[in-house]
Amino acid sequence: MKKFILEQPFLDIFPEATIGVIVLKGMDNHIKEEDKYADYLAEAQKAAMVHISNPEFTENPVIRTWRDAFYKFKTKKGARCSIEALLKRVSKGGSIGSINPLVDIYNGISLKYGLPVGGEDIDKFEGNIRLTVAKGGEEFVTYGSDKSEPPSEGEVVYKDDAGAICRCFNWRESVRTMLTEDTTNAFMVIETLSSEDAERMKDALVALKELIEKELGAAGEIHILNQSQPEIIIE
């Protein structure tokens, strides 16, 4: 049995956080058609412009919310929320390239709803996964690297018994648990820090679940975690 747990050190920093989860089983994430989601991503990029209408990029509410959040814990210099990275690329006229079907689908939802969305391969987890504060020194190897770059003590991380899974809340993930074409069972997460964003997140969760089920043949189950409900069984 594996659980996902919001640990108290995380909740002490973000007591109003609401974390949406979709547990996916039996998915076919293989690429069957190149650029299948190109039009979908292009439409999502257009929809994302509503979240960056202020010409001063950092004053857009989505960006400001997460910039302020990152000031509340120890971060690696230059680390930014995943949704900021996507929106910055869009704001500069760049495009979001295809990775694999599941990642393409969740990137589109992230852009459309202006929320950080991520996912990991459940079958690669060792023990429970926790959203918590790092002790420092947890094993962490990210994509494109061949050496461990552990989180700092006090950094908000997702982690399991083998090490950190995602550093600086939602900045960068470990290659060990990343979603690949061979992933069949996945853990998807959407993070919010306020009641207002939590309502938007619920719509995003439903849209994400329905699209994944339709496109990839998965069976999905939605869960909402917060201070009152800090853990769920994911496997």
Short mmCIF file of C-alpha atoms in Angstrom, two decimals:
data_model
loop_
_atom_site.label_atom_id
_atom_site.label_comp_id
_atom_site.label_asym_id
_atom_site.label_seq_id
_atom_site.Cartn_x
_atom_site.Cartn_y
_atom_site.Cartn_z
CA MET A 1 0.00 0.00 0.00
CA LYS A 2 1.33 3.40 -0.99
CA LYS A 3 0.04 6.72 0.33
CA PHE A 4 0.35 10.35 -0.63
CA ILE A 5 0.70 12.53 2.45
CA LEU A 6 0.77 16.27 3.06
CA GLU A 7 3.14 16.38 6.00
CA GLN A 8 2.80 18.93 8.78
CA PRO A 9 6.01 20.87 8.00
CA PHE A 10 4.52 21.64 4.56
CA LEU A 11 1.13 22.57 6.04
CA ASP A 12 2.82 24.84 8.57
CA ILE A 13 4.12 26.92 5.64
CA PHE A 14 1.00 26.66 3.46
CA PRO A 15 -1.99 26.03 5.77
CA GLU A 16 -4.50 27.02 3.05
CA ALA A 17 -3.03 24.75 0.39
CA THR A 18 -5.37 22.45 -1.50
CA ILE A 19 -3.75 19.75 -3.60
CA GLY A 20 -5.75 17.97 -6.29
CA VAL A 21 -4.70 14.46 -7.30
CA ILE A 22 -5.74 12.06 -10.03
CA VAL A 23 -4.64 8.43 -9.68
CA LEU A 24 -4.55 6.86 -13.15
CA LYS A 25 -4.47 3.15 -13.86
CA GLY A 26 -4.12 1.13 -17.06
CA MET A 27 -2.96 3.92 -19.37
CA ASP A 28 -1.42 3.59 -22.84
CA ASN A 29 0.98 6.52 -23.13
CA HIS A 30 2.77 5.45 -26.30
CA ILE A 31 3.09 7.94 -29.14
CA LYS A 32 0.96 6.66 -32.01
CA GLU A 33 0.85 9.81 -34.12
CA GLU A 34 3.56 12.47 -34.27
CA ASP A 35 2.38 15.98 -33.40
CA LYS A 36 -1.09 14.68 -32.52
CA TYR A 37 -1.41 17.32 -29.79
CA ALA A 38 0.15 20.22 -31.69
CA ASP A 39 -3.19 21.94 -32.35
CA TYR A 40 -4.35 21.22 -28.80
CA LEU A 41 -1.22 22.84 -27.36
CA ALA A 42 -1.51 25.81 -29.72
CA GLU A 43 -5.09 26.43 -28.55
CA ALA A 44 -4.00 26.10 -24.92
CA GLN A 45 -1.29 28.70 -25.49
CA LYS A 46 -3.88 31.12 -26.84
CA ALA A 47 -6.13 30.46 -23.84
CA ALA A 48 -3.19 31.07 -21.50
CA MET A 49 -2.90 34.70 -22.57
CA VAL A 50 -5.74 35.59 -20.19
CA HIS A 51 -3.38 34.76 -17.31
CA ILE A 52 -0.66 37.15 -18.51
CA SER A 53 -2.68 40.16 -19.64
CA ASN A 54 -0.70 42.56 -17.43
CA PRO A 55 2.34 43.79 -19.38
CA GLU A 56 4.33 43.63 -16.13
CA PHE A 57 4.83 39.86 -16.09
CA THR A 58 5.39 39.44 -12.35
CA GLU A 59 2.24 41.40 -11.50
CA ASN A 60 -0.08 38.90 -13.14
CA PRO A 61 -1.90 37.13 -10.28
CA VAL A 62 -0.79 33.63 -11.29
CA ILE A 63 2.85 34.69 -11.32
CA ARG A 64 2.63 36.87 -8.21
CA THR A 65 0.99 34.09 -6.18
CA TRP A 66 3.78 31.64 -6.84
CA ARG A 67 6.62 34.16 -6.59
CA ASP A 68 5.34 35.04 -3.11
CA ALA A 69 4.98 31.36 -2.24
CA PHE A 70 8.59 30.65 -3.17
CA TYR A 71 9.75 33.36 -0.75
CA LYS A 72 8.35 31.30 2.14
CA PHE A 73 10.85 28.44 1.96
CA LYS A 74 14.44 27.73 1.02
CA THR A 75 14.82 27.59 -2.78
CA LYS A 76 17.58 27.07 -5.29
CA LYS A 77 18.55 30.36 -6.89
CA GLY A 78 16.49 30.98 -10.00
CA ALA A 79 13.92 28.28 -9.26
CA ARG A 80 10.43 29.16 -10.47
CA CYS A 81 7.02 27.52 -10.37
CA SER A 82 6.27 25.26 -13.35
CA ILE A 83 3.33 27.38 -14.52
CA GLU A 84 5.54 30.48 -14.55
CA ALA A 85 8.00 28.69 -16.83
CA LEU A 86 5.22 27.76 -19.25
CA LEU A 87 3.63 31.20 -19.23
CA LYS A 88 6.96 32.97 -19.68
CA ARG A 89 7.64 30.95 -22.81
CA VAL A 90 4.21 31.79 -24.18
CA SER A 91 4.58 35.48 -23.30
CA LYS A 92 7.81 35.64 -25.31
CA GLY A 93 6.15 34.10 -28.35
CA GLY A 94 7.63 30.65 -27.87
CA SER A 95 5.77 27.38 -28.27
CA ILE A 96 5.29 24.38 -26.02
CA GLY A 97 6.75 21.34 -27.73
CA SER A 98 5.46 17.79 -27.62
CA ILE A 99 6.98 15.34 -25.11
CA ASN A 100 4.62 12.39 -24.79
CA PRO A 101 0.80 12.18 -24.82
CA LEU A 102 0.24 12.47 -21.06
CA VAL A 103 2.68 15.34 -20.62
CA ASP A 104 1.22 17.16 -23.63
CA ILE A 105 -2.29 16.78 -22.21
CA TYR A 106 -1.40 18.06 -18.77
CA ASN A 107 0.67 20.95 -20.14
CA GLY A 108 -2.41 22.06 -22.07
CA ILE A 109 -4.56 21.95 -18.93
CA SER A 110 -1.90 23.84 -16.99
CA LEU A 111 -1.85 26.62 -19.58
CA LYS A 112 -5.63 26.83 -19.94
CA TYR A 113 -6.33 27.04 -16.20
CA GLY A 114 -3.19 28.89 -15.11
CA LEU A 115 -2.26 26.28 -12.52
CA PRO A 116 0.84 24.13 -11.95
CA VAL A 117 0.17 20.57 -13.08
CA GLY A 118 2.60 17.67 -12.84
CA GLY A 119 2.77 13.92 -12.84
CA GLU A 120 4.91 10.96 -11.89
CA ASP A 121 5.00 7.21 -12.50
CA ILE A 122 3.40 5.54 -9.46
CA ASP A 123 5.21 2.27 -10.13
CA LYS A 124 8.57 4.01 -9.64
CA PHE A 125 7.74 5.26 -6.12
CA GLU A 126 9.49 3.59 -3.21
CA GLY A 127 7.19 3.70 -0.21
CA ASN A 128 4.89 6.64 0.45
CA ILE A 129 5.19 9.93 -1.42
CA ARG A 130 5.15 13.01 0.80
CA LEU A 131 4.81 16.71 0.13
CA THR A 132 7.01 18.02 2.88
CA VAL A 133 10.15 19.97 3.79
CA ALA A 134 13.52 18.48 2.91
CA LYS A 135 15.99 17.48 5.57
CA GLY A 136 18.71 18.21 3.01
CA GLY A 137 20.84 15.69 1.19
CA GLU A 138 18.03 13.61 -0.33
CA GLU A 139 19.08 11.87 -3.54
CA PHE A 140 17.90 13.79 -6.60
CA VAL A 141 18.97 13.39 -10.23
CA THR A 142 17.08 15.46 -12.77
CA TYR A 143 16.66 15.02 -16.53
CA GLY A 144 19.83 15.75 -18.48
CA SER A 145 22.10 15.27 -15.48
CA ASP A 146 24.15 12.31 -14.30
CA LYS A 147 24.80 13.48 -10.75
CA SER A 148 22.70 14.00 -7.66
CA GLU A 149 21.74 17.60 -6.83
CA PRO A 150 20.08 17.24 -3.41
CA PRO A 151 17.56 19.76 -2.09
CA SER A 152 18.58 22.15 0.66
CA GLU A 153 17.38 21.76 4.21
CA GLY A 154 14.04 23.59 4.47
CA GLU A 155 13.18 23.27 0.77
CA VAL A 156 9.61 22.19 -0.07
CA VAL A 157 9.79 18.89 -1.93
CA TYR A 158 7.90 15.81 -2.97
CA LYS A 159 9.87 12.79 -1.76
CA ASP A 160 9.65 9.05 -1.17
CA ASP A 161 11.89 6.59 0.65
CA ALA A 162 14.51 6.72 -2.12
CA GLY A 163 14.90 10.50 -2.29
CA ALA A 164 13.41 13.69 -3.65
CA ILE A 165 10.92 13.43 -6.51
CA CYS A 166 10.35 17.12 -7.25
CA ARG A 167 12.42 20.02 -5.92
CA CYS A 168 11.28 23.52 -4.92
CA PHE A 169 7.62 22.49 -4.71
CA ASN A 170 6.98 22.15 -8.46
CA TRP A 171 10.14 23.41 -10.11
CA ARG A 172 12.05 20.37 -11.33
CA GLU A 173 11.43 16.63 -11.18
CA SER A 174 13.58 13.56 -10.71
CA VAL A 175 14.34 11.41 -13.74
CA ARG A 176 13.72 8.35 -11.54
CA THR A 177 9.93 8.79 -11.44
CA MET A 178 9.27 10.87 -14.53
CA LEU A 179 6.45 10.01 -16.94
CA THR A 180 7.55 8.07 -20.01
CA GLU A 181 5.82 6.33 -22.90
CA ASP A 182 5.98 3.12 -20.85
CA THR A 183 4.12 4.61 -17.89
CA THR A 184 0.83 2.79 -17.27
CA ASN A 185 -0.06 4.01 -13.77
CA ALA A 186 0.37 7.68 -12.98
CA PHE A 187 0.04 10.15 -10.14
CA MET A 188 -1.15 13.55 -11.38
CA VAL A 189 -1.18 16.62 -9.16
CA ILE A 190 -2.50 20.19 -9.37
CA GLU A 191 -1.42 22.59 -6.63
CA THR A 192 -3.24 25.63 -5.26
CA LEU A 193 -2.62 27.92 -2.30
CA SER A 194 -5.97 29.73 -1.92
CA SER A 195 -9.69 28.93 -1.83
CA GLU A 196 -10.22 30.95 -5.02
CA ASP A 197 -7.68 28.90 -6.95
CA ALA A 198 -8.98 25.69 -5.39
CA GLU A 199 -12.33 26.18 -7.12
CA ARG A 200 -10.62 26.62 -10.49
CA MET A 201 -8.50 23.58 -9.72
CA LYS A 202 -11.58 21.38 -9.35
CA ASP A 203 -12.66 22.27 -12.88
CA ALA A 204 -9.12 21.59 -14.12
CA LEU A 205 -9.06 18.18 -12.41
CA VAL A 206 -12.28 17.10 -14.09
CA ALA A 207 -11.09 18.34 -17.49
CA LEU A 208 -7.74 16.58 -17.08
CA LYS A 209 -9.27 13.30 -15.95
CA GLU A 210 -11.82 13.22 -18.77
CA LEU A 211 -9.26 14.01 -21.45
CA ILE A 212 -6.77 11.42 -20.23
CA GLU A 213 -9.46 8.75 -19.99
CA LYS A 214 -10.66 9.56 -23.49
CA GLU A 215 -7.25 9.79 -25.13
CA LEU A 216 -5.19 7.22 -23.24
CA GLY A 217 -7.74 4.68 -22.04
CA ALA A 218 -6.93 5.14 -18.37
CA ALA A 219 -9.25 4.80 -15.39
CA GLY A 220 -8.88 7.86 -13.16
CA GLU A 221 -9.87 8.70 -9.59
CA ILE A 222 -9.88 12.26 -8.23
CA HIS A 223 -8.83 13.15 -4.67
CA ILE A 224 -8.65 16.50 -2.87
CA LEU A 225 -6.10 16.95 -0.06
CA ASN A 226 -5.85 19.77 2.46
CA GLN A 227 -5.32 20.44 6.15
CA SER A 228 -8.45 18.45 7.03
CA GLN A 229 -7.71 15.56 4.65
CA PRO A 230 -3.92 15.27 4.47
CA GLU A 231 -3.48 11.75 3.09
CA ILE A 232 -4.88 9.24 0.60
CA ILE A 233 -4.07 5.75 -0.59
CA ILE A 234 -2.74 5.81 -4.15
CA GLU A 235 -1.94 2.12 -4.66
#
